[in-house]
Short mmCIF file of C-alpha atoms in Angstrom, two decimals:
data_model
loop_
_atom_site.label_atom_id
_atom_site.label_comp_id
_atom_site.label_asym_id
_atom_site.label_seq_id
_atom_site.Cartn_x
_atom_site.Cartn_y
_atom_site.Cartn_z
CA MET R 1 50.47 -26.42 -29.80
CA SER R 2 53.56 -25.26 -31.64
CA GLU R 3 56.85 -24.20 -30.12
CA GLN R 4 55.47 -20.70 -29.85
CA GLN R 5 54.27 -20.07 -26.35
CA LEU R 6 50.71 -18.85 -26.03
CA ASN R 7 50.62 -15.48 -24.31
CA GLU R 8 47.30 -15.71 -22.48
CA GLN R 9 47.21 -12.03 -21.51
CA GLU R 10 47.82 -11.02 -25.11
CA LEU R 11 45.13 -13.46 -26.25
CA VAL R 12 42.57 -12.11 -23.77
CA GLN R 13 43.41 -8.52 -24.74
CA TYR R 14 43.06 -9.36 -28.45
CA ILE R 15 39.67 -10.97 -27.84
CA ALA R 16 38.54 -8.03 -25.69
CA ASP R 17 39.51 -5.60 -28.45
CA GLU R 18 37.63 -7.65 -31.06
CA THR R 19 34.49 -8.41 -29.04
CA LYS R 20 34.25 -5.65 -26.42
CA ALA R 21 33.63 -8.40 -23.81
CA ASP R 22 35.25 -7.99 -20.40
CA SER R 23 38.42 -9.95 -19.65
CA ARG R 24 36.85 -11.94 -16.77
CA SER R 25 34.09 -13.26 -19.05
CA ILE R 26 36.63 -14.06 -21.75
CA ALA R 27 38.79 -16.00 -19.29
CA LEU R 28 35.75 -18.01 -18.14
CA VAL R 29 34.77 -18.87 -21.70
CA LEU R 30 38.33 -19.99 -22.48
CA LYS R 31 38.48 -22.05 -19.27
CA HIS R 32 35.27 -23.89 -20.12
CA GLU R 33 36.39 -24.33 -23.72
CA GLN R 34 39.62 -25.97 -22.52
CA ALA R 35 37.67 -28.31 -20.22
CA TYR R 36 35.43 -29.31 -23.14
CA ILE R 37 38.41 -29.96 -25.42
CA ASN R 38 40.23 -31.93 -22.72
CA GLY R 39 37.18 -34.19 -22.41
CA ALA R 40 36.80 -34.74 -26.16
CA LYS R 41 37.71 -38.12 -27.64
CA GLU R 42 40.37 -38.56 -30.32
CA ASN R 43 39.47 -40.18 -33.63
CA ALA R 44 41.52 -42.97 -35.26
CA LYS R 45 44.03 -40.41 -36.55
CA GLY R 46 44.61 -39.03 -33.04
CA GLU R 47 42.75 -35.82 -33.87
CA VAL R 48 40.00 -34.23 -31.81
CA GLU R 49 37.07 -32.90 -33.80
CA ILE R 50 35.14 -30.14 -32.06
CA ASP R 51 31.62 -29.21 -33.13
CA SER R 52 31.36 -25.47 -32.54
CA ASP R 53 27.62 -25.59 -31.82
CA ASP R 54 28.12 -28.27 -29.17
CA LEU R 55 30.99 -26.27 -27.67
CA VAL R 56 28.88 -23.10 -27.46
CA ASP R 57 25.99 -25.04 -25.89
CA TYR R 58 28.40 -26.58 -23.36
CA ILE R 59 29.78 -23.17 -22.38
CA LEU R 60 26.33 -21.55 -22.17
CA GLY R 61 25.23 -24.39 -19.88
CA LYS R 62 27.77 -23.44 -17.22
CA PRO R 63 26.23 -21.54 -14.27
CA ASP R 64 29.01 -18.91 -14.12
CA ILE R 65 28.51 -17.86 -17.76
CA LYS R 66 26.24 -14.83 -18.01
CA LEU R 67 26.85 -14.08 -21.69
CA ASP R 68 24.52 -14.52 -24.64
CA GLU R 69 25.18 -17.04 -27.41
CA LEU R 70 26.41 -14.45 -29.91
CA THR R 71 29.01 -13.09 -27.50
CA VAL R 72 30.34 -16.57 -26.72
CA GLU R 73 30.58 -17.29 -30.46
CA LYS R 74 32.41 -14.00 -31.04
CA ILE R 75 34.89 -14.82 -28.25
CA LEU R 76 35.60 -18.26 -29.72
CA ASP R 77 35.89 -16.84 -33.26
CA ALA R 78 38.31 -14.13 -32.09
CA GLU R 79 40.38 -16.74 -30.24
CA MET R 80 40.62 -18.88 -33.38
CA GLN R 81 41.61 -15.85 -35.47
CA TYR R 82 44.34 -14.99 -32.96
CA LEU R 83 45.66 -18.57 -32.98
CA MET R 84 45.63 -18.71 -36.79
CA ASP R 85 47.41 -15.34 -37.01
CA LYS R 86 50.10 -16.74 -34.70
CA GLY R 87 50.37 -19.96 -36.71
CA MET R 88 49.17 -22.07 -33.79
CA ALA R 89 45.89 -23.37 -35.22
CA GLY R 90 43.91 -23.86 -38.36
CA TYR R 91 40.77 -25.45 -39.72
CA ILE R 92 40.70 -28.98 -41.07
CA ASP R 93 38.54 -29.48 -44.15
#
């Protein structure tokens, strides 16, 4: 992550505004997403490639997630938009 510090409360509020999901569900999705990313293997360049479909399936497979697939996707999309707006993330072609 860049030198900018991620404001988790601001992130959760942004996602809630974009998706209308409740903050507890958003926090759970983000927690499971982080666990998935932490377990991902780096490629030869030291980068971690994340398949969004696999990530969504992983999150939906967790027993504490009571959301539908579309809502999880919207939460992850809103998070990525927030991070891109803040200059903390981007897509690799």
